[in-house]
Amino acid sequence: MKELIKKIARWLATPWRRAKQRRYADPTADALPRREMPNDKFLPLVREYVSNGEPVVINVKGYSMRPFLEHLRDRVELAPCTTLNIGDAVLAEIAPGHFVLHRIIAINGDHLTLMGDGNIRGTEHCTISDVCGVVTRYLRPNGHVLLASDPKLQRRIRLWRCLLPIRRFLLFPYRMTIDERQ
């Protein structure tokens, strides 16, 4: 029964899914080889570069930041953080060697509470010193660049935070529209 519902939802969402695939299509995707490196080796290097004041662009891995960021499709630019605000997406080391790219949902003195946009429960905790960098730009495969400080994006993020109780129901049709090959 569950598979039937998924098939029907995918069929109904096909026009929207195909438009989205065209919108974010990367014309050079086949020409660029993709190299992967384990996060436990790569992200400490990212932390070092960002702490030296250099912006770093990384590919997004994982599904916890849906619908704003998609696994292996989007990239983000990280920069050193001067001030942190609720709603900022940050790369933080929540345990030795364990990094997450999540959004700040609460600040209590030196302690931060983080949660992914695609998560419906569960939070991570860290201190401000554990933050490796803050996201300044979102980079789509088609070359579209979205600034993290964009007021329209900030409104969407605030609205999404308010929709936490019903995220599960909003994310289900979204997952059905994403191409399974991603």
PDB file of C-alpha atoms in Angstrom:
ATOM      1  CA  MET A   1       0.000   0.000   0.000  1.00  0.00           C
ATOM      2  CA  LYS A   2       2.810   2.382   0.921  1.00  0.00           C
ATOM      3  CA  GLU A   3       4.569   1.723  -2.397  1.00  0.00           C
ATOM      4  CA  LEU A   4       1.338   2.417  -4.274  1.00  0.00           C
ATOM      5  CA  ILE A   5       0.973   5.780  -2.527  1.00  0.00           C
ATOM      6  CA  LYS A   6       4.580   6.634  -3.410  1.00  0.00           C
ATOM      7  CA  LYS A   7       4.025   5.711  -7.062  1.00  0.00           C
ATOM      8  CA  ILE A   8       0.875   7.829  -7.253  1.00  0.00           C
ATOM      9  CA  ALA A   9       2.587  10.799  -5.562  1.00  0.00           C
ATOM     10  CA  ARG A  10       5.546  10.545  -7.954  1.00  0.00           C
ATOM     11  CA  TRP A  11       3.217  10.329 -10.949  1.00  0.00           C
ATOM     12  CA  LEU A  12       1.252  13.398  -9.820  1.00  0.00           C
ATOM     13  CA  ALA A  13       4.445  15.353  -9.177  1.00  0.00           C
ATOM     14  CA  THR A  14       6.187  14.405 -12.449  1.00  0.00           C
ATOM     15  CA  PRO A  15       5.703  17.761 -14.236  1.00  0.00           C
ATOM     16  CA  TRP A  16       7.044  19.685 -11.235  1.00  0.00           C
ATOM     17  CA  ARG A  17       9.930  17.223 -10.790  1.00  0.00           C
ATOM     18  CA  ARG A  18      10.987  17.504 -14.439  1.00  0.00           C
ATOM     19  CA  ALA A  19      10.856  21.308 -14.305  1.00  0.00           C
ATOM     20  CA  LYS A  20      13.019  21.233 -11.192  1.00  0.00           C
ATOM     21  CA  GLN A  21      15.520  18.889 -12.879  1.00  0.00           C
ATOM     22  CA  ARG A  22      15.824  21.291 -15.816  1.00  0.00           C
ATOM     23  CA  ARG A  23      16.108  24.290 -13.499  1.00  0.00           C
ATOM     24  CA  TYR A  24      19.026  22.854 -11.527  1.00  0.00           C
ATOM     25  CA  ALA A  25      20.635  20.949 -14.383  1.00  0.00           C
ATOM     26  CA  ASP A  26      24.395  21.285 -14.609  1.00  0.00           C
ATOM     27  CA  PRO A  27      25.419  21.424 -18.266  1.00  0.00           C
ATOM     28  CA  THR A  28      29.000  20.398 -17.394  1.00  0.00           C
ATOM     29  CA  ALA A  29      28.150  17.598 -14.930  1.00  0.00           C
ATOM     30  CA  ASP A  30      29.327  14.807 -17.214  1.00  0.00           C
ATOM     31  CA  ALA A  31      32.580  16.611 -18.015  1.00  0.00           C
ATOM     32  CA  LEU A  32      33.652  17.120 -14.395  1.00  0.00           C
ATOM     33  CA  PRO A  33      35.005  14.121 -12.499  1.00  0.00           C
ATOM     34  CA  ARG A  34      33.770  13.891  -8.921  1.00  0.00           C
ATOM     35  CA  ARG A  35      36.258  12.993  -6.241  1.00  0.00           C
ATOM     36  CA  GLU A  36      35.161  12.148  -2.764  1.00  0.00           C
ATOM     37  CA  MET A  37      37.170  12.312   0.400  1.00  0.00           C
ATOM     38  CA  PRO A  38      36.081  11.056   3.824  1.00  0.00           C
ATOM     39  CA  ASN A  39      34.638  13.839   5.961  1.00  0.00           C
ATOM     40  CA  ASP A  40      36.918  13.025   8.892  1.00  0.00           C
ATOM     41  CA  LYS A  41      39.940  13.908   6.718  1.00  0.00           C
ATOM     42  CA  PHE A  42      38.449  16.686   4.602  1.00  0.00           C
ATOM     43  CA  LEU A  43      36.498  18.805   7.089  1.00  0.00           C
ATOM     44  CA  PRO A  44      39.429  19.459   9.469  1.00  0.00           C
ATOM     45  CA  LEU A  45      41.210  20.945   6.436  1.00  0.00           C
ATOM     46  CA  VAL A  46      38.156  23.071   5.711  1.00  0.00           C
ATOM     47  CA  ARG A  47      38.192  24.244   9.331  1.00  0.00           C
ATOM     48  CA  GLU A  48      41.848  25.230   9.025  1.00  0.00           C
ATOM     49  CA  TYR A  49      41.321  27.207   5.818  1.00  0.00           C
ATOM     50  CA  VAL A  50      38.256  29.007   7.163  1.00  0.00           C
ATOM     51  CA  SER A  51      40.031  29.850  10.434  1.00  0.00           C
ATOM     52  CA  ASN A  52      42.785  31.457   8.325  1.00  0.00           C
ATOM     53  CA  GLY A  53      40.135  33.756   6.815  1.00  0.00           C
ATOM     54  CA  GLU A  54      39.750  32.042   3.456  1.00  0.00           C
ATOM     55  CA  PRO A  55      36.284  31.234   2.107  1.00  0.00           C
ATOM     56  CA  VAL A  56      35.849  27.558   1.215  1.00  0.00           C
ATOM     57  CA  VAL A  57      33.274  25.951  -1.076  1.00  0.00           C
ATOM     58  CA  ILE A  58      32.156  22.424  -0.197  1.00  0.00           C
ATOM     59  CA  ASN A  59      29.628  19.995  -1.660  1.00  0.00           C
ATOM     60  CA  VAL A  60      26.654  19.166   0.531  1.00  0.00           C
ATOM     61  CA  LYS A  61      26.334  15.551   1.632  1.00  0.00           C
ATOM     62  CA  GLY A  62      23.270  14.181   3.355  1.00  0.00           C
ATOM     63  CA  TYR A  63      19.580  14.921   3.453  1.00  0.00           C
ATOM     64  CA  SER A  64      19.219  16.772   6.749  1.00  0.00           C
ATOM     65  CA  MET A  65      19.072  20.227   5.147  1.00  0.00           C
ATOM     66  CA  ARG A  66      16.186  19.533   2.775  1.00  0.00           C
ATOM     67  CA  PRO A  67      14.439  21.415   1.203  1.00  0.00           C
ATOM     68  CA  PHE A  68      17.027  24.225   1.092  1.00  0.00           C
ATOM     69  CA  LEU A  69      20.043  22.045   0.261  1.00  0.00           C
ATOM     70  CA  GLU A  70      20.068  18.752  -1.609  1.00  0.00           C
ATOM     71  CA  HIS A  71      22.536  15.865  -1.281  1.00  0.00           C
ATOM     72  CA  LEU A  72      25.383  16.034  -3.860  1.00  0.00           C
ATOM     73  CA  ARG A  73      23.528  18.687  -5.865  1.00  0.00           C
ATOM     74  CA  ASP A  74      24.261  21.908  -4.019  1.00  0.00           C
ATOM     75  CA  ARG A  75      27.410  23.527  -2.726  1.00  0.00           C
ATOM     76  CA  VAL A  76      27.881  26.096   0.015  1.00  0.00           C
ATOM     77  CA  GLU A  77      30.520  28.724   0.638  1.00  0.00           C
ATOM     78  CA  LEU A  78      31.795  28.855   4.205  1.00  0.00           C
ATOM     79  CA  ALA A  79      33.449  31.903   5.714  1.00  0.00           C
ATOM     80  CA  PRO A  80      34.731  32.736   9.190  1.00  0.00           C
ATOM     81  CA  CYS A  81      31.943  33.737  11.529  1.00  0.00           C
ATOM     82  CA  THR A  82      32.047  37.111  13.225  1.00  0.00           C
ATOM     83  CA  THR A  83      28.547  37.061  14.647  1.00  0.00           C
ATOM     84  CA  LEU A  84      26.111  34.184  14.819  1.00  0.00           C
ATOM     85  CA  ASN A  85      22.348  34.581  14.608  1.00  0.00           C
ATOM     86  CA  ILE A  86      19.416  32.227  14.866  1.00  0.00           C
ATOM     87  CA  GLY A  87      18.726  30.937  11.377  1.00  0.00           C
ATOM     88  CA  ASP A  88      22.364  30.872  10.220  1.00  0.00           C
ATOM     89  CA  ALA A  89      23.585  27.629   8.680  1.00  0.00           C
ATOM     90  CA  VAL A  90      26.935  26.650  10.176  1.00  0.00           C
ATOM     91  CA  LEU A  91      29.475  23.872   9.868  1.00  0.00           C
ATOM     92  CA  ALA A  92      30.181  22.716  13.421  1.00  0.00           C
ATOM     93  CA  GLU A  93      32.149  19.931  15.033  1.00  0.00           C
ATOM     94  CA  ILE A  94      29.663  18.477  17.514  1.00  0.00           C
ATOM     95  CA  ALA A  95      31.996  15.669  18.632  1.00  0.00           C
ATOM     96  CA  PRO A  96      35.664  15.034  17.864  1.00  0.00           C
ATOM     97  CA  GLY A  97      35.801  14.263  14.141  1.00  0.00           C
ATOM     98  CA  HIS A  98      31.992  14.527  13.686  1.00  0.00           C
ATOM     99  CA  PHE A  99      30.875  17.568  11.684  1.00  0.00           C
ATOM    100  CA  VAL A 100      27.380  18.732  10.735  1.00  0.00           C
ATOM    101  CA  LEU A 101      26.091  21.488   8.488  1.00  0.00           C
ATOM    102  CA  HIS A 102      22.920  22.554  10.289  1.00  0.00           C
ATOM    103  CA  ARG A 103      21.004  25.683  11.161  1.00  0.00           C
ATOM    104  CA  ILE A 104      21.185  27.469  14.504  1.00  0.00           C
ATOM    105  CA  ILE A 105      17.810  27.280  16.256  1.00  0.00           C
ATOM    106  CA  ALA A 106      18.815  28.633  19.684  1.00  0.00           C
ATOM    107  CA  ILE A 107      21.667  30.575  21.262  1.00  0.00           C
ATOM    108  CA  ASN A 108      22.137  30.431  25.014  1.00  0.00           C
ATOM    109  CA  GLY A 109      25.257  32.351  25.960  1.00  0.00           C
ATOM    110  CA  ASP A 110      28.188  30.398  24.498  1.00  0.00           C
ATOM    111  CA  HIS A 111      26.074  27.311  23.689  1.00  0.00           C
ATOM    112  CA  LEU A 112      24.318  26.711  20.384  1.00  0.00           C
ATOM    113  CA  THR A 113      21.475  24.364  19.508  1.00  0.00           C
ATOM    114  CA  LEU A 114      21.521  23.125  15.908  1.00  0.00           C
ATOM    115  CA  MET A 115      18.924  21.334  13.803  1.00  0.00           C
ATOM    116  CA  GLY A 116      18.805  20.367  10.146  1.00  0.00           C
ATOM    117  CA  ASP A 117      16.043  21.855   7.999  1.00  0.00           C
ATOM    118  CA  GLY A 118      14.958  18.366   6.956  1.00  0.00           C
ATOM    119  CA  ASN A 119      14.885  16.996  10.500  1.00  0.00           C
ATOM    120  CA  ILE A 120      11.581  16.652  12.290  1.00  0.00           C
ATOM    121  CA  ARG A 121      13.130  16.035  15.706  1.00  0.00           C
ATOM    122  CA  GLY A 122      16.556  15.761  17.276  1.00  0.00           C
ATOM    123  CA  THR A 123      19.013  18.543  17.859  1.00  0.00           C
ATOM    124  CA  GLU A 124      22.751  18.874  18.266  1.00  0.00           C
ATOM    125  CA  HIS A 125      24.539  21.028  20.807  1.00  0.00           C
ATOM    126  CA  CYS A 126      27.903  22.734  20.573  1.00  0.00           C
ATOM    127  CA  THR A 127      29.713  25.860  21.663  1.00  0.00           C
ATOM    128  CA  ILE A 128      30.580  28.875  19.558  1.00  0.00           C
ATOM    129  CA  SER A 129      34.219  27.720  19.468  1.00  0.00           C
ATOM    130  CA  ASP A 130      33.084  24.465  17.788  1.00  0.00           C
ATOM    131  CA  VAL A 131      31.725  26.391  14.791  1.00  0.00           C
ATOM    132  CA  CYS A 132      34.085  25.999  11.832  1.00  0.00           C
ATOM    133  CA  GLY A 133      32.338  28.458   9.510  1.00  0.00           C
ATOM    134  CA  VAL A 134      29.061  30.039   8.560  1.00  0.00           C
ATOM    135  CA  VAL A 135      27.367  29.635   5.176  1.00  0.00           C
ATOM    136  CA  THR A 136      27.504  32.868   3.184  1.00  0.00           C
ATOM    137  CA  ARG A 137      26.361  31.646  -0.233  1.00  0.00           C
ATOM    138  CA  TYR A 138      24.352  28.743  -1.640  1.00  0.00           C
ATOM    139  CA  LEU A 139      25.598  27.568  -5.046  1.00  0.00           C
ATOM    140  CA  ARG A 140      23.329  25.659  -7.419  1.00  0.00           C
ATOM    141  CA  PRO A 141      24.681  23.438 -10.219  1.00  0.00           C
ATOM    142  CA  ASN A 142      23.284  25.717 -12.917  1.00  0.00           C
ATOM    143  CA  GLY A 143      25.449  28.599 -11.656  1.00  0.00           C
ATOM    144  CA  HIS A 144      22.714  30.335  -9.639  1.00  0.00           C
ATOM    145  CA  VAL A 145      24.155  31.897  -6.480  1.00  0.00           C
ATOM    146  CA  LEU A 146      21.928  32.730  -3.530  1.00  0.00           C
ATOM    147  CA  LEU A 147      23.314  34.901  -0.745  1.00  0.00           C
ATOM    148  CA  ALA A 148      22.573  33.695   2.773  1.00  0.00           C
ATOM    149  CA  SER A 149      21.737  37.284   3.710  1.00  0.00           C
ATOM    150  CA  ASP A 150      19.013  37.553   1.046  1.00  0.00           C
ATOM    151  CA  PRO A 151      15.844  38.852   2.774  1.00  0.00           C
ATOM    152  CA  LYS A 152      13.560  36.603   0.720  1.00  0.00           C
ATOM    153  CA  LEU A 153      15.569  33.525   1.737  1.00  0.00           C
ATOM    154  CA  GLN A 154      15.569  34.658   5.368  1.00  0.00           C
ATOM    155  CA  ARG A 155      11.746  34.886   5.310  1.00  0.00           C
ATOM    156  CA  ARG A 156      11.515  31.373   3.854  1.00  0.00           C
ATOM    157  CA  ILE A 157      13.836  30.043   6.554  1.00  0.00           C
ATOM    158  CA  ARG A 158      11.782  31.696   9.333  1.00  0.00           C
ATOM    159  CA  LEU A 159       8.573  30.294   7.840  1.00  0.00           C
ATOM    160  CA  TRP A 160      10.126  26.812   7.619  1.00  0.00           C
ATOM    161  CA  ARG A 161      11.146  26.983  11.280  1.00  0.00           C
ATOM    162  CA  CYS A 162       7.543  27.814  12.225  1.00  0.00           C
ATOM    163  CA  LEU A 163       6.322  24.792  10.245  1.00  0.00           C
ATOM    164  CA  LEU A 164       8.284  22.308  12.386  1.00  0.00           C
ATOM    165  CA  PRO A 165       5.146  20.509  13.659  1.00  0.00           C
ATOM    166  CA  ILE A 166       4.027  19.676  10.103  1.00  0.00           C
ATOM    167  CA  ARG A 167       7.417  19.290   8.356  1.00  0.00           C
ATOM    168  CA  ARG A 168       6.894  15.542   8.057  1.00  0.00           C
ATOM    169  CA  PHE A 169       3.823  16.094   5.876  1.00  0.00           C
ATOM    170  CA  LEU A 170       5.522  18.778   3.782  1.00  0.00           C
ATOM    171  CA  LEU A 171       8.706  16.792   3.215  1.00  0.00           C
ATOM    172  CA  PHE A 172       6.903  13.651   1.990  1.00  0.00           C
ATOM    173  CA  PRO A 173       5.700  15.166  -1.316  1.00  0.00           C
ATOM    174  CA  TYR A 174       9.041  16.959  -1.680  1.00  0.00           C
ATOM    175  CA  ARG A 175      10.921  13.656  -1.442  1.00  0.00           C
ATOM    176  CA  MET A 176       8.610  12.222  -4.082  1.00  0.00           C
ATOM    177  CA  THR A 177       9.598  15.013  -6.497  1.00  0.00           C
ATOM    178  CA  ILE A 178      13.340  14.489  -6.123  1.00  0.00           C
ATOM    179  CA  ASP A 179      14.965  12.283  -8.700  1.00  0.00           C
ATOM    180  CA  GLU A 180      16.040   9.032  -7.042  1.00  0.00           C
ATOM    181  CA  ARG A 181      19.364   9.100  -8.864  1.00  0.00           C
ATOM    182  CA  GLN A 182      20.588  12.066  -6.820  1.00  0.00           C
TER     183      GLN A 182
END
